[in-house]
Coordinates of C-alpha atoms in Angstrom, one line a residue:
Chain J
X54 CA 36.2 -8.5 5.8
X55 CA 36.9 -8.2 10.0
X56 CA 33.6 -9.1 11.6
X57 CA 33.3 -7.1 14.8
X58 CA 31.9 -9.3 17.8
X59 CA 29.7 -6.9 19.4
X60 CA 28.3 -4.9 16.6
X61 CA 25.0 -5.6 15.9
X62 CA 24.5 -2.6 13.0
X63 CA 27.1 -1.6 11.2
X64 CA 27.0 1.2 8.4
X65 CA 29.9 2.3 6.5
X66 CA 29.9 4.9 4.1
X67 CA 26.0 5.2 3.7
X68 CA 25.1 7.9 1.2
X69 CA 21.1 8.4 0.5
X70 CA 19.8 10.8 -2.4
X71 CA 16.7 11.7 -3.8
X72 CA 17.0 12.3 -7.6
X73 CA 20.2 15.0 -7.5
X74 CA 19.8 16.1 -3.8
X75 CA 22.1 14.1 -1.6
X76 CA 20.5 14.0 2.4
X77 CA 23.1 11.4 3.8
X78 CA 26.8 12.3 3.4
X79 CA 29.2 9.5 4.1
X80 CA 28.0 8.4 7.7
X81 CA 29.5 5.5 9.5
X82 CA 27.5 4.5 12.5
X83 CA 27.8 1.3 14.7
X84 CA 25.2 0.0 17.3
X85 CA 25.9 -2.7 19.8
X86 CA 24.0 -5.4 20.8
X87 CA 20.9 -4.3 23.5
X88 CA 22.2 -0.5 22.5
X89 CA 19.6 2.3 22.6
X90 CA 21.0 5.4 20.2
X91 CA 19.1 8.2 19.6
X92 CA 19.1 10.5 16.6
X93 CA 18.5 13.7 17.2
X94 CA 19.3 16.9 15.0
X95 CA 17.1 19.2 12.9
X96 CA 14.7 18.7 10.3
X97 CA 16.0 17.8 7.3
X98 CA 19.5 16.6 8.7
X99 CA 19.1 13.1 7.0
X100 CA 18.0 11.4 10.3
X101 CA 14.7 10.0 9.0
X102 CA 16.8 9.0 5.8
X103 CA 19.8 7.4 7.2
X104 CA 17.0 5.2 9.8
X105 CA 15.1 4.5 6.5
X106 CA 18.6 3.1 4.4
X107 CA 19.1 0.4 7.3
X108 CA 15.9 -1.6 6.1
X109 CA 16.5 -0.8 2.6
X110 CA 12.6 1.7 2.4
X111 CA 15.3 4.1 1.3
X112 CA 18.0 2.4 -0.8
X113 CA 21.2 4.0 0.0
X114 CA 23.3 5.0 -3.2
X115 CA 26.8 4.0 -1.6
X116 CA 28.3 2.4 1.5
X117 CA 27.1 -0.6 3.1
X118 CA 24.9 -2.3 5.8
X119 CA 26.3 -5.0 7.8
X120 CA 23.7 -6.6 10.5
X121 CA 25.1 -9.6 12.6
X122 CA 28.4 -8.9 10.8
X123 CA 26.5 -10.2 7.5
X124 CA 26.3 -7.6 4.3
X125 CA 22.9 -7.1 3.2
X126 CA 21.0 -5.5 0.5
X127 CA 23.4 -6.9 -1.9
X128 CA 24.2 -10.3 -3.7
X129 CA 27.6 -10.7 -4.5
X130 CA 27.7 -12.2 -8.5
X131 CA 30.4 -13.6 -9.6
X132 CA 32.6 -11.0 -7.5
X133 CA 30.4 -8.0 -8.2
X134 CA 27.6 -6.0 -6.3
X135 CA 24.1 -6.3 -7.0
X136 CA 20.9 -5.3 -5.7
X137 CA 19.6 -7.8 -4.0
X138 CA 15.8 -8.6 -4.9
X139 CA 12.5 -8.7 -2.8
X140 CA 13.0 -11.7 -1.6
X141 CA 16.6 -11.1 -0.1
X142 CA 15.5 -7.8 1.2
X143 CA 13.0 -9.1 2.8
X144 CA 15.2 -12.1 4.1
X145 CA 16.7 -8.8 6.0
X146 CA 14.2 -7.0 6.8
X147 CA 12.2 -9.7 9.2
X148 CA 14.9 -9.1 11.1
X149 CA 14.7 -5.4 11.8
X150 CA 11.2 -4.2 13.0
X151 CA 10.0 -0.4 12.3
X152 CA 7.5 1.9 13.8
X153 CA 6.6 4.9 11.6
X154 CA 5.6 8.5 13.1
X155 CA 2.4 7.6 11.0
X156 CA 2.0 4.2 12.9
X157 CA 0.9 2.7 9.3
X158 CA -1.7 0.2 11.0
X159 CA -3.6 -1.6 8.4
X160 CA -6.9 -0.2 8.4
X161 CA -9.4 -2.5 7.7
X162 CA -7.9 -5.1 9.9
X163 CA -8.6 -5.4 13.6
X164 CA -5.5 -4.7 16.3
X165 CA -5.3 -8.6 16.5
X166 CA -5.2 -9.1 12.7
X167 CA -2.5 -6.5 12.3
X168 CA -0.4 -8.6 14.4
X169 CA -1.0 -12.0 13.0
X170 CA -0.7 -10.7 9.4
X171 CA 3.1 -10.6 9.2
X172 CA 4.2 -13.4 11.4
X173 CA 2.1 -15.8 9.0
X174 CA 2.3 -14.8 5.7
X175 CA 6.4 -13.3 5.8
X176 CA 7.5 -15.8 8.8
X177 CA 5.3 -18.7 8.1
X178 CA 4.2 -19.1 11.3
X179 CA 1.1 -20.9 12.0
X180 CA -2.3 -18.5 12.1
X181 CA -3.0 -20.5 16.0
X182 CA 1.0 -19.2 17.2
X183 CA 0.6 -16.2 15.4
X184 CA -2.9 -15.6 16.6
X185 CA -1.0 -16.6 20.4
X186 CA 1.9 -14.6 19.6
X187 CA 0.0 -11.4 18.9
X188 CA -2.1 -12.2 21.8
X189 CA 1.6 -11.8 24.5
X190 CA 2.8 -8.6 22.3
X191 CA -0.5 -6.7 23.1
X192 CA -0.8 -7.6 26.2
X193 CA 2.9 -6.7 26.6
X194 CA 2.0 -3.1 25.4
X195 CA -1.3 -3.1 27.4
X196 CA -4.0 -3.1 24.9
X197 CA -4.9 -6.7 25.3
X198 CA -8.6 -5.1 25.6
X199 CA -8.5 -3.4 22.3
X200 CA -7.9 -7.0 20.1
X201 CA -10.9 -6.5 18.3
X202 CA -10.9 -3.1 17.2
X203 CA -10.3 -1.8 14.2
X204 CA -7.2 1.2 14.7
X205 CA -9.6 3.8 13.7
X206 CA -11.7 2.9 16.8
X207 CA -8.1 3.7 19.0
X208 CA -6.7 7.0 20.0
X209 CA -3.3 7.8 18.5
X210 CA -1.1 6.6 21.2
X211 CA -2.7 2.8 21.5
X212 CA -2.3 2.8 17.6
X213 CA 1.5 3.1 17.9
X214 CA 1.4 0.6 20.5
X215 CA 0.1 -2.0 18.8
X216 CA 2.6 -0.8 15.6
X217 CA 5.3 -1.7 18.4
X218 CA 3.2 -5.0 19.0
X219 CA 3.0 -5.8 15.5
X220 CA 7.2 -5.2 14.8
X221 CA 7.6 -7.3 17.7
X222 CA 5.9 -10.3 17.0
X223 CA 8.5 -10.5 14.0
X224 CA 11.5 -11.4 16.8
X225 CA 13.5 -8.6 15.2
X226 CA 17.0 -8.2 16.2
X227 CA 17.0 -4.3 16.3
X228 CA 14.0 -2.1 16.3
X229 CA 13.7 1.0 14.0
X230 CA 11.8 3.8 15.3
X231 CA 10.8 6.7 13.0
X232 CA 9.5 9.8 15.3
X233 CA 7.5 7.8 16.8
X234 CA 5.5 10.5 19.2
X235 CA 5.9 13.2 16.5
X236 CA 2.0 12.3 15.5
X237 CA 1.0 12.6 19.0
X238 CA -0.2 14.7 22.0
X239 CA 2.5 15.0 24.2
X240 CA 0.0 13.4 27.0
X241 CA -0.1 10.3 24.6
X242 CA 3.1 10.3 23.8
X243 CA 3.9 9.6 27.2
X244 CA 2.7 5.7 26.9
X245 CA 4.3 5.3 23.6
X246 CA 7.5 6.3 25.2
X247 CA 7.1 4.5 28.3
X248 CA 6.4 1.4 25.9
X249 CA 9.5 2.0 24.5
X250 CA 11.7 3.0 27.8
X251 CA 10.5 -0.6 28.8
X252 CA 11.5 -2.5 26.1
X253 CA 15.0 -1.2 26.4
X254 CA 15.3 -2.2 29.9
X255 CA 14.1 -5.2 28.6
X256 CA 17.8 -5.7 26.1
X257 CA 16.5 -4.7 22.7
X258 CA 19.0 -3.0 20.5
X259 CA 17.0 0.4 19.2
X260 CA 17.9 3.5 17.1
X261 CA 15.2 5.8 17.6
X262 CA 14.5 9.2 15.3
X263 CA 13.5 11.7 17.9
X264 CA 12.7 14.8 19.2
X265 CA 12.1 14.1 22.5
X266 CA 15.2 15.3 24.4
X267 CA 14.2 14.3 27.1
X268 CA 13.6 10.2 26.1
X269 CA 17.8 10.9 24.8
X270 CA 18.7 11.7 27.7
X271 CA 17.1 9.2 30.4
X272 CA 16.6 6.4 28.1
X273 CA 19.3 6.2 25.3
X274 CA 22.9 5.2 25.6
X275 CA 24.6 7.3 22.9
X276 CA 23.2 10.3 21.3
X277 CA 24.3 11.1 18.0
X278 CA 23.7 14.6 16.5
X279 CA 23.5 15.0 12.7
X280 CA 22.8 18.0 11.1
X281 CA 23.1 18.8 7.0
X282 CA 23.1 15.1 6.1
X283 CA 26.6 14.3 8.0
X284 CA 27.2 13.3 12.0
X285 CA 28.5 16.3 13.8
X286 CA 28.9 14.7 17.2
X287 CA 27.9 11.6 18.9
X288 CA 28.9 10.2 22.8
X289 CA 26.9 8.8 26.0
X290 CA 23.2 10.3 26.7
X291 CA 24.4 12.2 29.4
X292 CA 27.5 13.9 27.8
X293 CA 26.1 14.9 24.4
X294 CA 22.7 16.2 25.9
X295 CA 25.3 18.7 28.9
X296 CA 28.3 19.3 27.3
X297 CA 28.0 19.4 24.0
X298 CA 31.3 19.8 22.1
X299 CA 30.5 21.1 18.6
X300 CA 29.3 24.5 18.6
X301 CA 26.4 23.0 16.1
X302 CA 25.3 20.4 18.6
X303 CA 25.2 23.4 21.1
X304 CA 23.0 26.0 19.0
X305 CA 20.6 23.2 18.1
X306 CA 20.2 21.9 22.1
X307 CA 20.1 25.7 23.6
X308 CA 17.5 26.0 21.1
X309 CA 15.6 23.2 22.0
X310 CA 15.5 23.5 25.5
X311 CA 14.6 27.3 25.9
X312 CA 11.5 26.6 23.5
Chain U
X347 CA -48.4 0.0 -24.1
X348 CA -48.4 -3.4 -21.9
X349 CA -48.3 -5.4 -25.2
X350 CA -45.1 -3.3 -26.2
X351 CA -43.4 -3.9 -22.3
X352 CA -44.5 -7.7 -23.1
X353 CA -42.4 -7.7 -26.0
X354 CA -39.5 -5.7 -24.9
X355 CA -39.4 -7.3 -21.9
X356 CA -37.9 -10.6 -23.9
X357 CA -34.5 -8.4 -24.5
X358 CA -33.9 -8.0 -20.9
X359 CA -32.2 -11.4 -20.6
X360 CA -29.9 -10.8 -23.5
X361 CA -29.6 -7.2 -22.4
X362 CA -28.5 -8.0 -18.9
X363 CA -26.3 -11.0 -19.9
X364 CA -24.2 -9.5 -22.8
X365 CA -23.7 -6.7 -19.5
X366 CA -22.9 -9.4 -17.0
X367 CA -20.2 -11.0 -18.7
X368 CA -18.6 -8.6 -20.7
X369 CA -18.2 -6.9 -16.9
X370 CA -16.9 -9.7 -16.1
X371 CA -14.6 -10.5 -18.5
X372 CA -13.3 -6.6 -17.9
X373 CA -13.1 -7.2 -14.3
X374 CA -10.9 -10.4 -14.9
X375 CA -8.9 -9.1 -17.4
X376 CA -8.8 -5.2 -16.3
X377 CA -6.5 -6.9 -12.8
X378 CA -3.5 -7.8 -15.0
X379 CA -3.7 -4.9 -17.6
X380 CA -3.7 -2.7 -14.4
X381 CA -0.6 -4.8 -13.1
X382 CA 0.9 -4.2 -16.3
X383 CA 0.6 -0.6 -16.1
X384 CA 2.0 -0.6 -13.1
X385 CA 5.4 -2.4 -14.3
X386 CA 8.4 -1.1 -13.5
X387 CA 9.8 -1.8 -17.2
X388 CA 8.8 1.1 -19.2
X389 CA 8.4 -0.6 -22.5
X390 CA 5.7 -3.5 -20.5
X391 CA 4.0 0.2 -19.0
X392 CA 3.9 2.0 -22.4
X393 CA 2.6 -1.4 -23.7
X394 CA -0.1 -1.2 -21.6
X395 CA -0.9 2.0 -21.8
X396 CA -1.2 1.5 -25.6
X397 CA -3.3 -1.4 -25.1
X398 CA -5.7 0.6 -22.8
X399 CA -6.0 4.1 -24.6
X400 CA -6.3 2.3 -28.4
X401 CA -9.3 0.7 -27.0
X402 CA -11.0 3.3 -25.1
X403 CA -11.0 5.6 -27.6
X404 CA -12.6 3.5 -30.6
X405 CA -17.0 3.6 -30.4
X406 CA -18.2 0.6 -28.7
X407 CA -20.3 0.4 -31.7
X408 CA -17.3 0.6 -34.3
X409 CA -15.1 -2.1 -31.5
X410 CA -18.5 -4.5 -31.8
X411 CA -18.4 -4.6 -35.6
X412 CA -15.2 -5.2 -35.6
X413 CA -15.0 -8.2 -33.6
X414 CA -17.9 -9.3 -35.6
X415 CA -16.4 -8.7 -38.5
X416 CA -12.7 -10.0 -37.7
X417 CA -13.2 -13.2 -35.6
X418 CA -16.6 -13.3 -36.0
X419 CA -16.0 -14.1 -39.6
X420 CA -13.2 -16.1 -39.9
X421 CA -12.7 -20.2 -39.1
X422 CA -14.7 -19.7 -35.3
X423 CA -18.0 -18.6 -36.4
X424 CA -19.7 -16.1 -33.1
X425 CA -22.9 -16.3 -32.6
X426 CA -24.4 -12.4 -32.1
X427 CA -24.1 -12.9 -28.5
X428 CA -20.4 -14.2 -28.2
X429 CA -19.2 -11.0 -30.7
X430 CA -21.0 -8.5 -28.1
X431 CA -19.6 -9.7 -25.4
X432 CA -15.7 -10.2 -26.5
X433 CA -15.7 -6.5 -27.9
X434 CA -17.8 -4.4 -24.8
X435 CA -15.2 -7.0 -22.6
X436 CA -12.6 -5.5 -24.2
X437 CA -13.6 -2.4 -23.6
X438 CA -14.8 -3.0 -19.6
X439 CA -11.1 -4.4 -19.5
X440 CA -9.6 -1.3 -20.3
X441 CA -11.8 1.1 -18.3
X442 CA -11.8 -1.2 -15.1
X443 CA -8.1 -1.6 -15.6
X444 CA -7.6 2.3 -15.3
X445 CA -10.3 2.0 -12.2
X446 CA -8.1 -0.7 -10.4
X447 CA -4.7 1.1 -11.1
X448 CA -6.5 3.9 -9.4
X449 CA -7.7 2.6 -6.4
X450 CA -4.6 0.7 -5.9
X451 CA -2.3 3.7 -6.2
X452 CA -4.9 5.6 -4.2
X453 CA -3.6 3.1 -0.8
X454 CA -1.4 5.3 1.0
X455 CA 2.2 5.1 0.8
X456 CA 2.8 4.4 4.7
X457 CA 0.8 1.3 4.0
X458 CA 3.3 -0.2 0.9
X459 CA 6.5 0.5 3.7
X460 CA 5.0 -1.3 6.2
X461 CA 4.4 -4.5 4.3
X462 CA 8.1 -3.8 3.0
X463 CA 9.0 -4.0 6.4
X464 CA 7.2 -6.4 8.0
X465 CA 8.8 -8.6 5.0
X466 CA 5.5 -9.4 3.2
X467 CA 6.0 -10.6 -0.3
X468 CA 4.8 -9.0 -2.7
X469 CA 1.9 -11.3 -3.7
X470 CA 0.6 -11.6 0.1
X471 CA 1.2 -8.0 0.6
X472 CA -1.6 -7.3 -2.2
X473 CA -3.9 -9.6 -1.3
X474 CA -3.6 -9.2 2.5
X475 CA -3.1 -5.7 2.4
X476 CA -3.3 -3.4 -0.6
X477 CA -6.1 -4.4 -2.9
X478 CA -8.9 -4.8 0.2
X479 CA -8.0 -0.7 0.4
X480 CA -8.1 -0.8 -3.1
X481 CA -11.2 -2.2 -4.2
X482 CA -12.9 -0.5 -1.7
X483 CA -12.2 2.5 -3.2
X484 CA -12.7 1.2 -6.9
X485 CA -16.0 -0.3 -6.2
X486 CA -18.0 3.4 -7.0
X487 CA -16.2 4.2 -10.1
X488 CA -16.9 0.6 -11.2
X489 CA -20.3 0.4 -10.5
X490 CA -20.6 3.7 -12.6
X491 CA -19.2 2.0 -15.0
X492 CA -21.1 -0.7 -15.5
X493 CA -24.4 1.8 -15.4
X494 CA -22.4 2.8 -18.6
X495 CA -21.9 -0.6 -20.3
X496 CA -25.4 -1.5 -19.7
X497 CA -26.5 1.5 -21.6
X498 CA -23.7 1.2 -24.4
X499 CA -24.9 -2.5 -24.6
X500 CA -27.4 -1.4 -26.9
X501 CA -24.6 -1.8 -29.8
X502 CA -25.2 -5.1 -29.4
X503 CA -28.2 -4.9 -31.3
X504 CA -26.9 -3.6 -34.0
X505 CA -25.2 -6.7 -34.9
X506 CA -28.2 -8.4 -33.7
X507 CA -28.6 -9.8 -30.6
X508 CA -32.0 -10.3 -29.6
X509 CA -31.4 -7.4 -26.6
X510 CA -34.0 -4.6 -25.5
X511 CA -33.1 -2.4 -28.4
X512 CA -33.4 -5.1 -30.5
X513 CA -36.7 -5.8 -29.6
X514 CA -37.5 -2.4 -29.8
X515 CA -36.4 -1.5 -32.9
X516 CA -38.2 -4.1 -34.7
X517 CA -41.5 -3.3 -33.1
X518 CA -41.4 0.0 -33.8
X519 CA -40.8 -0.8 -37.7
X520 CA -43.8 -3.0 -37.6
X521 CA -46.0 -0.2 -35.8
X522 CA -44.8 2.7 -36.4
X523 CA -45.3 3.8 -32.3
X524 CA -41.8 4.7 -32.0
X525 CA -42.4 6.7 -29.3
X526 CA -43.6 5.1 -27.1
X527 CA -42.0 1.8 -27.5
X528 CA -38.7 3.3 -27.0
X529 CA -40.4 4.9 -23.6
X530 CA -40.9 1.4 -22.6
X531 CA -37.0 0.8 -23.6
X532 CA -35.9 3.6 -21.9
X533 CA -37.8 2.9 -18.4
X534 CA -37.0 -0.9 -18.9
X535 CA -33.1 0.4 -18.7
X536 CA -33.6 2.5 -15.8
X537 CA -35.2 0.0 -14.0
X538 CA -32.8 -2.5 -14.8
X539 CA -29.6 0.4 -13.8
X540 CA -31.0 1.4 -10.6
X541 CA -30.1 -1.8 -8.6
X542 CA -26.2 -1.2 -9.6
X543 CA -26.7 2.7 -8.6
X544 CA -27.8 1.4 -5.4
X545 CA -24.9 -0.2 -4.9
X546 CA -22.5 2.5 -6.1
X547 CA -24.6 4.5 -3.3
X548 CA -24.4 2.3 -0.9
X549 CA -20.4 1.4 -1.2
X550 CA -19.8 5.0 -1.6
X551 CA -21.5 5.8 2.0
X552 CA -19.8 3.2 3.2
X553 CA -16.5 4.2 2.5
X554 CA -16.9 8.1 3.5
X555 CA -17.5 6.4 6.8
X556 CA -14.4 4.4 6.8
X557 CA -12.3 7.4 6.0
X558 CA -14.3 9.3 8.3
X559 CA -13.8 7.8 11.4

């Protein structure tokens, strides 16, 4: 199996369906090391599917997952392909951090707590490097001053900050983000997206879920359009986002734009 | 009337204790019935299910003889007490079982995907994270149930355990003052049931306020 050197992600052949209705069609999609790709497209083209079938919340039915050039999701017995278990999935998935459009903050813990809980109990990190650790990632996404709240106490757009803080506590390779300002008032979506903006500058290899055409543009490197479950078009920020090619891409963005 | 609350008041140990640990036994022993039912191999689920509706839908009184009867009788010899208790545990286990599985699959779904993906096995990611929504949310149901078993705990006397009933039953063959001894019984329960109400009340505020805010 060739093992490309700059891939960081690689999907081949990645097929998702729910009971009989198939979202993800055959979609190959590489990401590079410190990449940002956005995917953008309309409701129910498979985006939030295909994001979901790289960390395994949505088992793809065929095709692979390569991260680091390493297969995962699957042990290899005695020749043959099986699902891998918890553990092994797991084993993957502290690797890849996600933030949710529903941010997913655990409610009866406090900000602090929601960042310590993972690095101790799935890394094994100590609760005083953990507790240190979570300490740097809020501060990093400015809410060093909300520690001790619970996320009910803090307005949507700190919440998915410290969702962002919590991921990256976990030293992930590549960060998953679901719609992440789809939840929120666009003036609060502003911080969440500068949050992110920064943390690409900063080298982290993202593939972002969005509708924010906008964020594409200035912030991603490619831009990949699906629509009905397959990828129609994909090409640098700048190119996709002006000149689209495919007269799909174009209805969708004309559309967007003139709302 | 005091003479008869002086007398009945001797069952309220026996009436309070045959509660205590039968609840207790169901709220060990309802945890992995409700894990069971949760089980992703459908024979293990069915099992369970089995388990949990064969036991809820036989009489506490009829379950109570029965234990009486079955082990009770054979080489372990139960006392009155020990019979109570295994057969209204038995039956807390299967109604607290159907209380956890509720309040666990009540946590929303958001919450199971993020423990998946912040790589939390699966035993931490219920103890860290699932069941302190869950129980929260079981605790009012519970609490209702136990004002339950405390009132079906009467069976007990039947068999003979020295309980309220108990006490109050015999007194009223000697005086023929039914009435008002089983008065007494009735406000010694309600005394002893409003405590747990208060609880239910107070756990139920409290979590309308969690969801609220």
């Amino acid at each position: 199996m060739p093992v490309t050197t700059t891939a960081l992600l690689e999907l081949r052949d990645i097929c998702v369906s729910y009971k009989h209705h198939q979202v993800v069609h055959n979609v190959d999609l590489t990401v590079d090391r410190g990449e940002v790709v956005a995917l953008i497209g309309p409701s129910g083209a498979g985006k939030s599917s295909l994001l979901r079938s790289i960390n395994f919340l949505e088992e793809p039915n065929q095709g692979q997952v390569l991260l680091a050039g390493q297969r995962v999701g699957v042990l290899d017995r005695r020749g043959r392909a099986v699902p891998a278990n918890r553990r092994q999935l797991a084993e993957h998935r502290r690797h890849v951090g996600m933030v949710f459009q529903s941010f997913n903050l655990f409610p009866h813990l406090s900000a602090l707590e929601n960042v310590i809980l993972a690095q101790v109990h799935g890394l094994g990190r100590s609760r005083s490097a953990a507790r240190e650790r979570a300490r740097q990632e809020l501060e990093h996404v400015g809410l060093s001053d909300k520690s001790n709240m619970r996320p009910a106490s803090c307005s949507g757009g700190q919440q998915q900050r410290i969702a962002i803080a919590r991921a990256l506590a976990m030293d992930p390779m590549l960060m998953l983000f679901d719609e992440p300002t789809s939840a929120l008032d666009p003036e609060l979506g502003i911080e969440v997206l500068n949050t992110m903006r920064r943390l690409a500058d900063e080298g982290m290899t993202m593939v972002v879920v969005t509708h924010e055409m906008h964020f594409a543009e200035e912030v991603a490197d490619r831009v990949v359009f699906m629509a009905d479950g397959r990828i129609v078009e994909q090409g640098p920020a700048s190119e996709v986002m002006n000149n689209p090619r495919h007269e799909r891409t174009q209805r969708f963005l004309s559309a967007v734009k003139n709302r | 009337m005091l003479d008869f609350a002086e007398s009945l008041v001797r069952g309220v140990g026996q009436t309070v204790s045959i509660t205590a640990c039968a609840f207790l036994i169901g709220a060990v022993l309802g945890f992995p019935l409700a894990l069971l039912r949760r089980s992703r191999n459908v024979l293990v689920r069915w099992g369970a299910a089995l388990v949990i509706d064969t036991v809820r839908s036989i009489p506490p009184i009829v379950v109570v003889f029965l234990v009486f009867y079955s082990v009770g009788s054979g080489a372990v010899r139960l006392g009155t007490f020990q019979a109570a208790v295994i057969g209204l545990g038995a039956i807390s286990a299967a109604y607290l079982a159907e209380i956890y599985r509720a309040g666990i699959e009540s946590v929303a779904s958001g919450q199971w995907e993020a423990a998946n993906a912040l790589a939390l096995p699966s035993r931490k990611m219920y103890v860290h994270v699932i069941l302190p929504q869950a129980l929260l949310v079981a605790i009012p149901p519970a609490a209702t149930f136990a004002i339950g078993l405390l009132k079906d705990s009467a069976v007990a006397s039947v068999i003979g355990a020295q309980d309220i009933t108990f006490f109050a039953f015999q007194e009223s063959q000697a005086t023929l003052q039914g009435l008002t001894i089983f008065l007494v019984a009735a406000v010694l329960y309600i005394a002893l049931s409003l405590p747990v109400a208060g609880l239910a009340r107070w756990s139920d505020h409290a979590l309308s306020k969690r969801v609220a805010t």
